[in-house]
Amino acid sequence: MKNKYISKRYWKDKSTPMGKVDELAKQFNDVIDLSLGDPDLITHDIIIDNSMRDAKLGYTKYTDFRGDPELREEITKFYKEEYGLTIKDEEIFVTASGCLAMYLVLEAILDDGDEVIVQTPYFTPYPQQVELARGIPVPLNTYENEDFQIDTDRLEKLITERTKAIIVNSPNNPTGSTLTPKTIEGIRDIAVKYDLIVISDDIYTSFCYEEPFIPIICTDGMKERTIIINSFSKNFTMTGWRIGNIIAPDYIIKVIQQINENVVFTAPSISQRGAIYALRNRKEVQKPIIEEYKKRVFYSADRINGIPNMSVLSPKGTFYLFVNIKRTGLSSAEASDALLKEAHVLTIPGIAFGECGEGYIRLACTVGIEKLKEAFDRIEKMEIFHKSGEDKLWKTLS
């Protein structure tokens, strides 16, 4: 939007299909929304009830600048109990969401013109977050025929004298892929060789369907060069609480604190109390969530692979499915548009997640099995999933 009162940095429209879903969902009164990763499940009563009690007890003020000391203690306990990893208190910073955590990290480590290699397909905000911190995002494409693993040869070829960091996300949004131990070791070798920081976006760690999640920070040689982004949004269905945290070397945490004091000062106190109870009761809180999402994604994958011109890899993590629609002959935006207009099913076109996302759509299994069944019953009746891409091409030429 060009206007003399708006910064020239924002004159060029940078909106994405992700940012338009609210308006799209209002086009029909029977839309089944499989777009954003905001589930139909609500936060567990243990978290809500204890947070409400704490609010009445007076936990309504600013907290310590690095976060509620009780929450920081629970985070250290979590890493010790789950992974045998010692995280010091001064290596923890509590943030008002995982998104803010990523921005704070990038702002703290980047000089103007520094390059950040981004695992692609990526969570849509990554490139602009890098640019907000005056860095340059460099996409590192991954591909379905390689199980969306990071190819370390391609990674190494992208490194220049300005490369500062690599952003990885496993389990991955949007592909649902998980990085193998071999891939992680390859990333470690390159990070050490070129003295790079690895920013690990650990947002969906509870949703691993083949192998348990192991943080990249646990890999030999990675403790001093790994920054972890955490969020309670997905692992605990706390999207609206806007609470996350950062694990990083203490000298980086000190800089992040200085930046954050000029952004939001401290994370919301009640949300921090909720995070405490989430971690303390994670076994009870998470088990039904994980079981429900696993049922949904495997049901959806079976339905997708039974529909002509659609396919998807076997689910490995998250509650997203990155569906290959190349056989339709449509672009990802065209296919997503057709799904909305004909089946009233709202999805995100793969191009929203980077150029190598073209030819895919992302489905978020954030509704129950009955709604998913209705969505796929509608989809399988659509003509584009029964005609070949050659039919579309012939009509275009004739």
mmCIF file of N, CA and C in Angstrom, residues 257-322:
data_model
loop_
_atom_site.group_PDB
_atom_site.id
_atom_site.type_symbol
_atom_site.label_atom_id
_atom_site.label_comp_id
_atom_site.label_asym_id
_atom_site.label_seq_id
_atom_site.Cartn_x
_atom_site.Cartn_y
_atom_site.Cartn_z
ATOM 1 N N GLN A 257 16.785 -10.155 26.059
ATOM 2 C CA GLN A 257 16.077 -9.452 27.138
ATOM 3 C C GLN A 257 16.044 -7.946 26.882
ATOM 4 N N GLN A 258 17.179 -7.390 26.457
ATOM 5 C CA GLN A 258 17.238 -5.955 26.185
ATOM 6 C C GLN A 258 16.257 -5.555 25.078
ATOM 7 N N ILE A 259 16.171 -6.385 24.041
ATOM 8 C CA ILE A 259 15.254 -6.098 22.927
ATOM 9 C C ILE A 259 13.811 -6.207 23.396
ATOM 10 N N ASN A 260 13.511 -7.279 24.111
ATOM 11 C CA ASN A 260 12.131 -7.548 24.507
ATOM 12 C C ASN A 260 11.578 -6.490 25.452
ATOM 13 N N GLU A 261 12.440 -5.893 26.253
ATOM 14 C CA GLU A 261 11.991 -4.842 27.171
ATOM 15 C C GLU A 261 11.414 -3.654 26.410
ATOM 16 N N ASN A 262 11.790 -3.521 25.151
ATOM 17 C CA ASN A 262 11.276 -2.428 24.321
ATOM 18 C C ASN A 262 10.175 -2.886 23.366
ATOM 19 N N VAL A 263 9.749 -4.132 23.499
ATOM 20 C CA VAL A 263 8.706 -4.671 22.626
ATOM 21 C C VAL A 263 7.449 -4.988 23.434
ATOM 22 N N VAL A 264 7.530 -5.954 24.349
ATOM 23 C CA VAL A 264 6.359 -6.285 25.184
ATOM 24 C C VAL A 264 6.681 -6.299 26.677
ATOM 25 N N PHE A 265 7.926 -5.977 27.044
ATOM 26 C CA PHE A 265 8.351 -5.899 28.446
ATOM 27 C C PHE A 265 8.439 -7.293 29.060
ATOM 28 N N THR A 266 7.287 -7.930 29.324
ATOM 29 C CA THR A 266 7.287 -9.323 29.781
ATOM 30 C C THR A 266 6.130 -10.062 29.117
ATOM 31 N N ALA A 267 6.234 -11.371 29.079
ATOM 32 C CA ALA A 267 5.129 -12.196 28.577
ATOM 33 C C ALA A 267 3.967 -12.138 29.574
ATOM 34 N N PRO A 268 2.730 -12.380 29.119
ATOM 35 C CA PRO A 268 1.566 -12.305 30.012
ATOM 36 C C PRO A 268 1.712 -13.230 31.225
ATOM 37 N N SER A 269 1.468 -12.678 32.395
ATOM 38 C CA SER A 269 1.686 -13.438 33.631
ATOM 39 C C SER A 269 0.777 -14.662 33.726
ATOM 40 N N ILE A 270 -0.502 -14.516 33.374
ATOM 41 C CA ILE A 270 -1.437 -15.642 33.496
ATOM 42 C C ILE A 270 -1.082 -16.738 32.502
ATOM 43 N N SER A 271 -0.641 -16.356 31.319
ATOM 44 C CA SER A 271 -0.221 -17.353 30.337
ATOM 45 C C SER A 271 0.998 -18.119 30.835
ATOM 46 N N GLN A 272 1.883 -17.408 31.528
ATOM 47 C CA GLN A 272 3.049 -18.090 32.085
ATOM 48 C C GLN A 272 2.638 -19.083 33.161
ATOM 49 N N ARG A 273 1.636 -18.715 33.956
ATOM 50 C CA ARG A 273 1.132 -19.672 34.964
ATOM 51 C C ARG A 273 0.536 -20.898 34.265
ATOM 52 N N GLY A 274 -0.175 -20.663 33.172
ATOM 53 C CA GLY A 274 -0.726 -21.789 32.420
ATOM 54 C C GLY A 274 0.361 -22.706 31.895
ATOM 55 N N ALA A 275 1.459 -22.128 31.439
ATOM 56 C CA ALA A 275 2.569 -22.923 30.921
ATOM 57 C C ALA A 275 3.201 -23.777 32.020
ATOM 58 N N ILE A 276 3.250 -23.246 33.228
ATOM 59 C CA ILE A 276 3.774 -24.021 34.363
ATOM 60 C C ILE A 276 2.964 -25.294 34.547
ATOM 61 N N TYR A 277 1.633 -25.147 34.564
ATOM 62 C CA TYR A 277 0.776 -26.311 34.802
ATOM 63 C C TYR A 277 0.754 -27.251 33.599
ATOM 64 N N ALA A 278 0.973 -26.704 32.424
ATOM 65 C CA ALA A 278 1.068 -27.557 31.234
ATOM 66 C C ALA A 278 2.263 -28.493 31.356
ATOM 67 N N LEU A 279 3.423 -27.951 31.700
ATOM 68 C CA LEU A 279 4.622 -28.776 31.812
ATOM 69 C C LEU A 279 4.533 -29.755 32.978
ATOM 70 N N ARG A 280 4.020 -29.295 34.112
ATOM 71 C CA ARG A 280 3.928 -30.174 35.288
ATOM 72 C C ARG A 280 3.000 -31.351 35.051
ATOM 73 N N ASN A 281 1.979 -31.143 34.242
ATOM 74 C CA ASN A 281 0.955 -32.174 34.031
ATOM 75 C C ASN A 281 0.966 -32.695 32.596
ATOM 76 N N ARG A 282 2.119 -32.599 31.920
ATOM 77 C CA ARG A 282 2.161 -32.889 30.490
ATOM 78 C C ARG A 282 1.748 -34.310 30.141
ATOM 79 N N LYS A 283 2.060 -35.281 30.976
ATOM 80 C CA LYS A 283 1.701 -36.666 30.651
ATOM 81 C C LYS A 283 0.190 -36.823 30.551
ATOM 82 N N GLU A 284 -0.516 -36.229 31.504
ATOM 83 C CA GLU A 284 -1.980 -36.321 31.508
ATOM 84 C C GLU A 284 -2.599 -35.430 30.448
ATOM 85 N N VAL A 285 -2.064 -34.228 30.290
ATOM 86 C CA VAL A 285 -2.633 -33.246 29.371
ATOM 87 C C VAL A 285 -2.442 -33.649 27.913
ATOM 88 N N GLN A 286 -1.256 -34.136 27.577
ATOM 89 C CA GLN A 286 -0.922 -34.347 26.170
ATOM 90 C C GLN A 286 -1.415 -35.665 25.593
ATOM 91 N N LYS A 287 -1.551 -36.687 26.410
ATOM 92 C CA LYS A 287 -1.882 -38.011 25.872
ATOM 93 C C LYS A 287 -3.136 -38.007 24.996
ATOM 94 N N PRO A 288 -4.273 -37.467 25.454
ATOM 95 C CA PRO A 288 -5.466 -37.478 24.595
ATOM 96 C C PRO A 288 -5.321 -36.608 23.355
ATOM 97 N N ILE A 289 -4.547 -35.510 23.458
ATOM 98 C CA ILE A 289 -4.334 -34.640 22.301
ATOM 99 C C ILE A 289 -3.575 -35.388 21.220
ATOM 100 N N ILE A 290 -2.489 -36.036 21.620
ATOM 101 C CA ILE A 290 -1.652 -36.775 20.670
ATOM 102 C C ILE A 290 -2.446 -37.899 20.010
ATOM 103 N N GLU A 291 -3.195 -38.643 20.809
ATOM 104 C CA GLU A 291 -3.988 -39.751 20.266
ATOM 105 C C GLU A 291 -5.025 -39.256 19.265
ATOM 106 N N GLU A 292 -5.653 -38.131 19.581
ATOM 107 C CA GLU A 292 -6.692 -37.592 18.694
ATOM 108 C C GLU A 292 -6.096 -37.143 17.363
ATOM 109 N N TYR A 293 -4.995 -36.403 17.418
ATOM 110 C CA TYR A 293 -4.383 -35.935 16.168
ATOM 111 C C TYR A 293 -3.858 -37.089 15.332
ATOM 112 N N LYS A 294 -3.316 -38.092 15.992
ATOM 113 C CA LYS A 294 -2.804 -39.247 15.243
ATOM 114 C C LYS A 294 -3.938 -39.928 14.492
ATOM 115 N N LYS A 295 -5.083 -40.100 15.136
ATOM 116 C CA LYS A 295 -6.244 -40.692 14.448
ATOM 117 C C LYS A 295 -6.647 -39.854 13.245
ATOM 118 N N ARG A 296 -6.665 -38.542 13.435
ATOM 119 C CA ARG A 296 -7.122 -37.654 12.374
ATOM 120 C C ARG A 296 -6.184 -37.681 11.164
ATOM 121 N N VAL A 297 -4.876 -37.588 11.414
ATOM 122 C CA VAL A 297 -3.960 -37.498 10.273
ATOM 123 C C VAL A 297 -3.888 -38.815 9.507
ATOM 124 N N PHE A 298 -3.941 -39.925 10.195
ATOM 125 C CA PHE A 298 -3.873 -41.211 9.485
ATOM 126 C C PHE A 298 -5.184 -41.497 8.748
ATOM 127 N N TYR A 299 -6.306 -41.114 9.340
ATOM 128 C CA TYR A 299 -7.576 -41.228 8.614
ATOM 129 C C TYR A 299 -7.533 -40.381 7.357
ATOM 130 N N SER A 300 -7.079 -39.135 7.499
ATOM 131 C CA SER A 300 -7.046 -38.214 6.359
ATOM 132 C C SER A 300 -6.088 -38.696 5.279
ATOM 133 N N ALA A 301 -4.937 -39.207 5.682
ATOM 134 C CA ALA A 301 -3.971 -39.713 4.700
ATOM 135 C C ALA A 301 -4.563 -40.873 3.909
ATOM 136 N N ASP A 302 -5.279 -41.769 4.596
ATOM 137 C CA ASP A 302 -5.925 -42.891 3.898
ATOM 138 C C ASP A 302 -6.954 -42.383 2.888
ATOM 139 N N ARG A 303 -7.746 -41.395 3.280
ATOM 140 C CA ARG A 303 -8.756 -40.861 2.368
ATOM 141 C C ARG A 303 -8.095 -40.182 1.163
ATOM 142 N N ILE A 304 -7.057 -39.392 1.427
ATOM 143 C CA ILE A 304 -6.364 -38.682 0.348
ATOM 144 C C ILE A 304 -5.797 -39.659 -0.670
ATOM 145 N N ASN A 305 -5.142 -40.694 -0.183
ATOM 146 C CA ASN A 305 -4.502 -41.647 -1.096
ATOM 147 C C ASN A 305 -5.502 -42.542 -1.808
ATOM 148 N N GLY A 306 -6.781 -42.414 -1.441
ATOM 149 C CA GLY A 306 -7.832 -43.142 -2.152
ATOM 150 C C GLY A 306 -8.549 -42.282 -3.181
ATOM 151 N N ILE A 307 -8.151 -41.028 -3.311
ATOM 152 C CA ILE A 307 -8.777 -40.103 -4.259
ATOM 153 C C ILE A 307 -7.837 -39.895 -5.444
ATOM 154 N N PRO A 308 -8.303 -40.070 -6.670
ATOM 155 C CA PRO A 308 -7.435 -39.851 -7.829
ATOM 156 C C PRO A 308 -6.868 -38.427 -7.850
ATOM 157 N N ASN A 309 -5.648 -38.295 -8.354
ATOM 158 C CA ASN A 309 -4.975 -37.005 -8.517
ATOM 159 C C ASN A 309 -4.591 -36.339 -7.198
ATOM 160 N N MET A 310 -4.668 -37.090 -6.100
ATOM 161 C CA MET A 310 -4.181 -36.609 -4.811
ATOM 162 C C MET A 310 -3.304 -37.693 -4.214
ATOM 163 N N SER A 311 -2.266 -37.287 -3.500
ATOM 164 C CA SER A 311 -1.447 -38.256 -2.775
ATOM 165 C C SER A 311 -0.708 -37.543 -1.655
ATOM 166 N N VAL A 312 -0.296 -38.329 -0.663
ATOM 167 C CA VAL A 312 0.431 -37.753 0.461
ATOM 168 C C VAL A 312 1.302 -38.846 1.069
ATOM 169 N N LEU A 313 2.443 -38.439 1.589
ATOM 170 C CA LEU A 313 3.319 -39.386 2.271
ATOM 171 C C LEU A 313 2.678 -39.845 3.579
ATOM 172 N N SER A 314 3.103 -41.003 4.056
ATOM 173 C CA SER A 314 2.620 -41.490 5.345
ATOM 174 C C SER A 314 2.986 -40.493 6.436
ATOM 175 N N PRO A 315 2.039 -40.135 7.304
ATOM 176 C CA PRO A 315 2.311 -39.112 8.321
ATOM 177 C C PRO A 315 3.443 -39.500 9.255
ATOM 178 N N LYS A 316 4.318 -38.555 9.499
ATOM 179 C CA LYS A 316 5.438 -38.769 10.429
ATOM 180 C C LYS A 316 5.365 -37.829 11.624
ATOM 181 N N GLY A 317 4.774 -36.654 11.440
ATOM 182 C CA GLY A 317 4.694 -35.720 12.551
ATOM 183 C C GLY A 317 3.731 -34.590 12.253
ATOM 184 N N THR A 318 3.448 -33.782 13.249
ATOM 185 C CA THR A 318 2.503 -32.653 13.228
ATOM 186 C C THR A 318 1.075 -33.136 12.985
ATOM 187 N N PHE A 319 0.163 -32.189 12.743
ATOM 188 C CA PHE A 319 -1.208 -32.547 12.344
ATOM 189 C C PHE A 319 -1.528 -31.956 10.983
ATOM 190 N N TYR A 320 -0.480 -31.731 10.176
ATOM 191 C CA TYR A 320 -0.647 -31.230 8.820
ATOM 192 C C TYR A 320 -0.362 -32.335 7.807
ATOM 193 N N LEU A 321 -0.998 -32.215 6.650
ATOM 194 C CA LEU A 321 -0.696 -33.084 5.521
ATOM 195 C C LEU A 321 -0.411 -32.202 4.318
ATOM 196 N N PHE A 322 0.715 -32.462 3.657
ATOM 197 C CA PHE A 322 1.129 -31.687 2.489
ATOM 198 C C PHE A 322 0.794 -32.532 1.267
#
